[in-house]
PDB file of C-alpha atoms in Angstrom:
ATOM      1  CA  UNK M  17       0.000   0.000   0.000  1.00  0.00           C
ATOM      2  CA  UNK M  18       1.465   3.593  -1.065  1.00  0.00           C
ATOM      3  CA  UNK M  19      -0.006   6.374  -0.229  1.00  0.00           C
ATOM      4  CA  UNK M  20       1.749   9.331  -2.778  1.00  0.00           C
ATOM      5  CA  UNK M  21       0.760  12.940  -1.987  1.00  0.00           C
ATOM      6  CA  UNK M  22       3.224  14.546  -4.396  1.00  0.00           C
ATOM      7  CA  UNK M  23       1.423  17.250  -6.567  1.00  0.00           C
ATOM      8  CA  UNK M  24       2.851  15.610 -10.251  1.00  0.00           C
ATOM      9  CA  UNK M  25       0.167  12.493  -9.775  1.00  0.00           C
ATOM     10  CA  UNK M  26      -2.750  15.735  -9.632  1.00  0.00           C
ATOM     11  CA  UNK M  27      -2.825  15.502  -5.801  1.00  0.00           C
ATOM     12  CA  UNK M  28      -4.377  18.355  -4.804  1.00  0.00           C
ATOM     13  CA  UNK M  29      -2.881  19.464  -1.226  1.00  0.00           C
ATOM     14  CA  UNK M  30      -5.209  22.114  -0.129  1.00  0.00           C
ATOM     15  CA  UNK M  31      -7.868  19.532  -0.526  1.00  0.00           C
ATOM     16  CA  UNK M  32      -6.032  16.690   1.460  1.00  0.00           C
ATOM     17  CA  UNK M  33      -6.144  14.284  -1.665  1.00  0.00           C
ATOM     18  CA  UNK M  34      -3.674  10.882  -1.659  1.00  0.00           C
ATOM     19  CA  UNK M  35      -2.694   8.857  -4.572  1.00  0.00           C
ATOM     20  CA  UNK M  36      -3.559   5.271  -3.485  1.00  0.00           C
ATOM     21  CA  UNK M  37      -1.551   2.429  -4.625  1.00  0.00           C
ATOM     22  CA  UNK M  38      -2.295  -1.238  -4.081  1.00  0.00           C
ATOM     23  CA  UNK M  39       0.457  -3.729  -5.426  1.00  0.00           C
ATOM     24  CA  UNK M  40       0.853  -7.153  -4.602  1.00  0.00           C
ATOM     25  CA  UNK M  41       4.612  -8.601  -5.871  1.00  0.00           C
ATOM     26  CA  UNK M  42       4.875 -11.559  -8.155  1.00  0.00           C
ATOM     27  CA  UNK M  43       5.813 -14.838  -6.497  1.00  0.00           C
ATOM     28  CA  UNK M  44       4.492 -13.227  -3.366  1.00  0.00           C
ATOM     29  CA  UNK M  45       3.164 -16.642  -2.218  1.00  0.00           C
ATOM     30  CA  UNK M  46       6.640 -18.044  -2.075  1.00  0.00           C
ATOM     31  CA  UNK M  47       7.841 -17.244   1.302  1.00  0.00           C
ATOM     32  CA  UNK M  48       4.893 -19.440   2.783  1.00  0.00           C
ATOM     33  CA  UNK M  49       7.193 -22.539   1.151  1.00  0.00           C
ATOM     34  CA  UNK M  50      10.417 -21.766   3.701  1.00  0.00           C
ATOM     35  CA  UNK M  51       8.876 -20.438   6.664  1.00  0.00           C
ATOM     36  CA  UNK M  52      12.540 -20.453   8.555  1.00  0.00           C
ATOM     37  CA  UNK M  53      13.936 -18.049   6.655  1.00  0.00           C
ATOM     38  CA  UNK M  54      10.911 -15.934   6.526  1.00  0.00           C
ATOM     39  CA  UNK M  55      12.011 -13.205   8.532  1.00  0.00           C
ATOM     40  CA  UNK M  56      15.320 -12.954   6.999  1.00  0.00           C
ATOM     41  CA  UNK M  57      13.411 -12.564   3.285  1.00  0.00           C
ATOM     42  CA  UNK M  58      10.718 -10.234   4.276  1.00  0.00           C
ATOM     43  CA  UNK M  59      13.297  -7.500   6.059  1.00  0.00           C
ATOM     44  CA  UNK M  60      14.994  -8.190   2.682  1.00  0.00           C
ATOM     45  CA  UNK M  61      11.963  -8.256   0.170  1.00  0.00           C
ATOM     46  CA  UNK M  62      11.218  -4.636   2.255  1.00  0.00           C
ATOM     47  CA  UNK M  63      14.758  -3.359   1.223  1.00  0.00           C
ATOM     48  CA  UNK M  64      14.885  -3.828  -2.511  1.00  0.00           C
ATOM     49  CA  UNK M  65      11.375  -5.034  -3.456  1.00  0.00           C
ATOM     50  CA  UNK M  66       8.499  -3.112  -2.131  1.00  0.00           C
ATOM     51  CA  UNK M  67       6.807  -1.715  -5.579  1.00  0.00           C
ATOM     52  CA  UNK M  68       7.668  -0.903  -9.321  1.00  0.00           C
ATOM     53  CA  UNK M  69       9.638   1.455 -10.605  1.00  0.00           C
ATOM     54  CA  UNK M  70       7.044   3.102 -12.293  1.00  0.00           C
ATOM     55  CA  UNK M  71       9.026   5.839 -13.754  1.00  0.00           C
ATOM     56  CA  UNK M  72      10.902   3.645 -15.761  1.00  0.00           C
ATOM     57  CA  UNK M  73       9.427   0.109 -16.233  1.00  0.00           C
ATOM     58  CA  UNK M  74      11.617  -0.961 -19.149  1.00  0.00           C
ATOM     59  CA  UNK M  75      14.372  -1.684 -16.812  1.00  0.00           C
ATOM     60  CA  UNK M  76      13.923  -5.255 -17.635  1.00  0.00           C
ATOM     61  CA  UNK M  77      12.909  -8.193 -15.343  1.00  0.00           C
ATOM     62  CA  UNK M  78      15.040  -8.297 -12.361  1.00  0.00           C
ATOM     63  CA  UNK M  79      15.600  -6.235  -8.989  1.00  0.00           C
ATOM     64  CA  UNK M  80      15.822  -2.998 -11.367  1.00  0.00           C
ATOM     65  CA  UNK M  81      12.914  -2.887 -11.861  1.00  0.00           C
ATOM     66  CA  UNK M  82      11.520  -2.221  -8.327  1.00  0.00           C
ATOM     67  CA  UNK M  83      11.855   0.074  -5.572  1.00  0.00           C
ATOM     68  CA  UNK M  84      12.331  -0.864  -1.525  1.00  0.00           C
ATOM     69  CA  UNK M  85      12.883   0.621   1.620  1.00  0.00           C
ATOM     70  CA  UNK M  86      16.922   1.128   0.330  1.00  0.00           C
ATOM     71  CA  UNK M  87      16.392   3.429  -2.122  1.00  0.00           C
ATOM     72  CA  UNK M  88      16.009   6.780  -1.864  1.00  0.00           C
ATOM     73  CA  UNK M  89      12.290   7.113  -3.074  1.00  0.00           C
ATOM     74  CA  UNK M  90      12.254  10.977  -2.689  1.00  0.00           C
ATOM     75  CA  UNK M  91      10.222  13.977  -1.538  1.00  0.00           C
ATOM     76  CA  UNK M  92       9.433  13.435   1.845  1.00  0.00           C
ATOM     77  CA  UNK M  93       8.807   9.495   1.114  1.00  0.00           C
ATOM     78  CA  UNK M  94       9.526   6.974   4.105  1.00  0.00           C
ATOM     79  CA  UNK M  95       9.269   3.344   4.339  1.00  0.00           C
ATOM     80  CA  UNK M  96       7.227   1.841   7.469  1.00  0.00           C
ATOM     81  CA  UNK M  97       6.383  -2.126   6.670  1.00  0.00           C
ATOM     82  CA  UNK M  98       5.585  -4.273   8.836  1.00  0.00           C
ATOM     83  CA  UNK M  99       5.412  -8.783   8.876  1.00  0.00           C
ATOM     84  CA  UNK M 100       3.105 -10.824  10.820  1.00  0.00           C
ATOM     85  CA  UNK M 101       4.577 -13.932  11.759  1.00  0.00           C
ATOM     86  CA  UNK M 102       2.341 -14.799  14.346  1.00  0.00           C
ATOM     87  CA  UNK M 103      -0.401 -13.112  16.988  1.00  0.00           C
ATOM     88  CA  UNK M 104       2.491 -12.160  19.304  1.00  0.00           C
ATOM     89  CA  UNK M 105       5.186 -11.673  16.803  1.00  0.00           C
ATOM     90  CA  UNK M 106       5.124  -8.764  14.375  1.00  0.00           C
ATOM     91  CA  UNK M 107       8.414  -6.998  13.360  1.00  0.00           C
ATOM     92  CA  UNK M 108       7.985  -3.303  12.287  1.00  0.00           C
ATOM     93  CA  UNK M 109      11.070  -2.029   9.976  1.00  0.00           C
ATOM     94  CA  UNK M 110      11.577   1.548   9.412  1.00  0.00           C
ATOM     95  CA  UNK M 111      13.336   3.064   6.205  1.00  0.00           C
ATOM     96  CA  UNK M 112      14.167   6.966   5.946  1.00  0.00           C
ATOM     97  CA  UNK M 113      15.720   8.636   2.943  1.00  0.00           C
ATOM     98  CA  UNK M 114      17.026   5.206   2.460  1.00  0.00           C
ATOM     99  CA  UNK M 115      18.328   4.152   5.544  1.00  0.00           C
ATOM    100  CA  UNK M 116      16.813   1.297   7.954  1.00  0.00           C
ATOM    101  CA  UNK M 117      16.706   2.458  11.874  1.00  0.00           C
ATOM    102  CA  UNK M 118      14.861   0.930  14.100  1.00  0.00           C
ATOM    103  CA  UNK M 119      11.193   1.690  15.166  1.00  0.00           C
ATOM    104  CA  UNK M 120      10.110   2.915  18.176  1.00  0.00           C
ATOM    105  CA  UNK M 121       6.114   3.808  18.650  1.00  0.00           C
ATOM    106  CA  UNK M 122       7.400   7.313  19.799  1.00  0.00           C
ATOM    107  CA  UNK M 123       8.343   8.088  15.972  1.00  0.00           C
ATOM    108  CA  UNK M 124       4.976   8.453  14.924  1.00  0.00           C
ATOM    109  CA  UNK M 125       4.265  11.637  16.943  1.00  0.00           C
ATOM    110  CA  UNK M 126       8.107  12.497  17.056  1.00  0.00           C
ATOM    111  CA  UNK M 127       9.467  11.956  13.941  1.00  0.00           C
ATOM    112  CA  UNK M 128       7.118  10.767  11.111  1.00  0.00           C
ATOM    113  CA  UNK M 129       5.235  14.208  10.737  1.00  0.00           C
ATOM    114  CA  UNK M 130       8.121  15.708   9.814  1.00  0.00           C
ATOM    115  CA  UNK M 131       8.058  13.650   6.408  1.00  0.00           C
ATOM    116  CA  UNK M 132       4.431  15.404   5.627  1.00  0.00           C
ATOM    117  CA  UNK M 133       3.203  18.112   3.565  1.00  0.00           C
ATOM    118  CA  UNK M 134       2.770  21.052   5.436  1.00  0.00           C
ATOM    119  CA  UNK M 135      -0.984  20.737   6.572  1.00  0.00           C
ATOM    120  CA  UNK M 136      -0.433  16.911   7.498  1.00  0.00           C
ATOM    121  CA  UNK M 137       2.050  17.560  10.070  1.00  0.00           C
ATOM    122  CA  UNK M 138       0.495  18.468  12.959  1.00  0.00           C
ATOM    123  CA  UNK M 139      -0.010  16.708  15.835  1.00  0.00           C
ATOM    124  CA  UNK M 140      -2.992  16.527  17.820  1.00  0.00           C
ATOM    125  CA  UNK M 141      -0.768  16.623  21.636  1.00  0.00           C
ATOM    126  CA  UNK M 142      -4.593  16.448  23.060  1.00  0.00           C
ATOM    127  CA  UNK M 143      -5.721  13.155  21.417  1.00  0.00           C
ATOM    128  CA  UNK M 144      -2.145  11.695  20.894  1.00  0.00           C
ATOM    129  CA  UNK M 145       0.979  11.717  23.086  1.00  0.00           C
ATOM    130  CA  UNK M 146       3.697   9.153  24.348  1.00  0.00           C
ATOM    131  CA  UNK M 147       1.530   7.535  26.611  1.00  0.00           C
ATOM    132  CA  UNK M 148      -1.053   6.945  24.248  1.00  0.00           C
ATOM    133  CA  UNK M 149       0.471   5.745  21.614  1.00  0.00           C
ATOM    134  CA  UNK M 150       2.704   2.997  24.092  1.00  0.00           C
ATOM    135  CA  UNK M 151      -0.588   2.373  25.409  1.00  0.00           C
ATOM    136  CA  UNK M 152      -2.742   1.346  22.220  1.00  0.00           C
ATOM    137  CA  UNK M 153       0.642   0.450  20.536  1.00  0.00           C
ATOM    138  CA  UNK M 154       0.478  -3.123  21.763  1.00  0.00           C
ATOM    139  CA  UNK M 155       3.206  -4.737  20.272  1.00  0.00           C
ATOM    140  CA  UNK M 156       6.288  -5.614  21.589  1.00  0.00           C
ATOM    141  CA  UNK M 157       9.061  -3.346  21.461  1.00  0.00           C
ATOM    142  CA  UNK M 158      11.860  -4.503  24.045  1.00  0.00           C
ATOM    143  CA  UNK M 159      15.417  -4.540  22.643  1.00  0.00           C
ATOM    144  CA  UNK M 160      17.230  -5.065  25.362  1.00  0.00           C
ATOM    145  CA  UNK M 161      20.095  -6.021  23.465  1.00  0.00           C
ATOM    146  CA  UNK M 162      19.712  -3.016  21.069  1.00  0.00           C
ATOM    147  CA  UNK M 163      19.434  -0.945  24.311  1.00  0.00           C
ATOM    148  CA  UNK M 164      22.679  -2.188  26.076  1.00  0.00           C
ATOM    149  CA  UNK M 165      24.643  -1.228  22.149  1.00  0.00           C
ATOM    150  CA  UNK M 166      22.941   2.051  22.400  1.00  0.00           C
ATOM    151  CA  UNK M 167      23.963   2.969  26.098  1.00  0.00           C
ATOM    152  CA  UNK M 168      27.183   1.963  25.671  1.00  0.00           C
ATOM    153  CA  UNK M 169      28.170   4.096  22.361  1.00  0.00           C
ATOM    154  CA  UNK M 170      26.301   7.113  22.939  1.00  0.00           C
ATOM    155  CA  UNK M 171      25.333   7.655  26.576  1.00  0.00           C
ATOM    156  CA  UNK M 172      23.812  11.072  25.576  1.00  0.00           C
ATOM    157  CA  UNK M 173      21.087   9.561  23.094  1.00  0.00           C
ATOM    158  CA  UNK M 174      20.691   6.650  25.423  1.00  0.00           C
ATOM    159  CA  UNK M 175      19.425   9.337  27.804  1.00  0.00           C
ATOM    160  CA  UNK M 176      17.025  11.184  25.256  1.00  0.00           C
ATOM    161  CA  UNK M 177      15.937   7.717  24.644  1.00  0.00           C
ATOM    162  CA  UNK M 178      14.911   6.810  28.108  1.00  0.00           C
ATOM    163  CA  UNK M 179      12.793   9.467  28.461  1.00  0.00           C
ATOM    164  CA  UNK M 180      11.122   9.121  25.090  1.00  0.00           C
ATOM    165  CA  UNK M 181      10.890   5.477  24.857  1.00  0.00           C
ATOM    166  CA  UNK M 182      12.150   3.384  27.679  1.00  0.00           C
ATOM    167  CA  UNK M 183       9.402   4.983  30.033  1.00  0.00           C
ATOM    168  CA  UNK M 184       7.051   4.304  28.299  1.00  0.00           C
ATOM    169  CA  UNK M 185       7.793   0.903  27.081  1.00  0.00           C
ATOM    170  CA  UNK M 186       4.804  -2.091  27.367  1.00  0.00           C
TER     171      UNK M 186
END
């Protein structure tokens, strides 16, 4: 699913229009044959295989052809996918500008409207803050691995992070 609000598709911003995109790849059923290696293919299939290139579809037949989470897509255009493995396992991946950091529910208030139109990136602080979104996020988030890295190479973020994530962590 791609939502495009860039005004060269006749998406009219004043008027809050989208461009909606629905693609399904080719072969899609596949991973279903080699379920332990799933994870590994889907974080990879979201890297260089999210959607056409449609600006230039006679690239040929191969990974040219398409566009993931690794390539700089332009505009303000981010990459947030996310697999289902199972009902208590669901790994979100995160791509800006083309590169992969991890997500953390706080980037949706903190850091994803800054990748919308003006108009779109405003944040309701009422309706939605930190709490809220940990709250409803329901799905796990612990790192504690990723955590330990973090505090250990940049004690100054780890701090920032604490009080924007950690606290709030389910």
């Amino acid at each position: 699913l791609i939502i495009d609000r860039t005004k060269k598709n006749g998406c009219k911003e004043e008027d809050g229009e989208d461009m909606l995109y629905i693609y399904q790849l080719p072969k899609h059923n596949e991973i279903k044959n080699n379920y332990e290696q799933c994870e590994e293919h889907l974080s990879w299939m979201t890297k260089k295989q999210l959607f056409p290139d449609w600006k230039d579809m006679n690239k040929g037949q191969g990974l040219d052809m398409y566009k993931g989470g690794g390539d700089d897509i332009g505009d303000r255009g981010f990459v947030f996918s996310f697999h289902i493995h199972e009902d208590k396992k669901i790994k979100c991946e995160q791509y800006i500008k083309s590169q992969k950091l991890p997500f953390l529910p706080h980037h949706i208030i903190d850091l994803w409207p800054l990748y919308f139109a003006k108009g779109f990136n405003q944040i309701n602080k009422d309706k939605y803050d930190k709490a809220k979104i940990y709250k409803d996020w329901k799905l796990q988030s612990k790192d504690e691995r990723l955590m330990a890295w973090i505090e250990s190479i940049d004690p100054d973020y780890f701090k920032n992070l604490k009080k924007d994530h950690l606290e709030f962590e389910n």
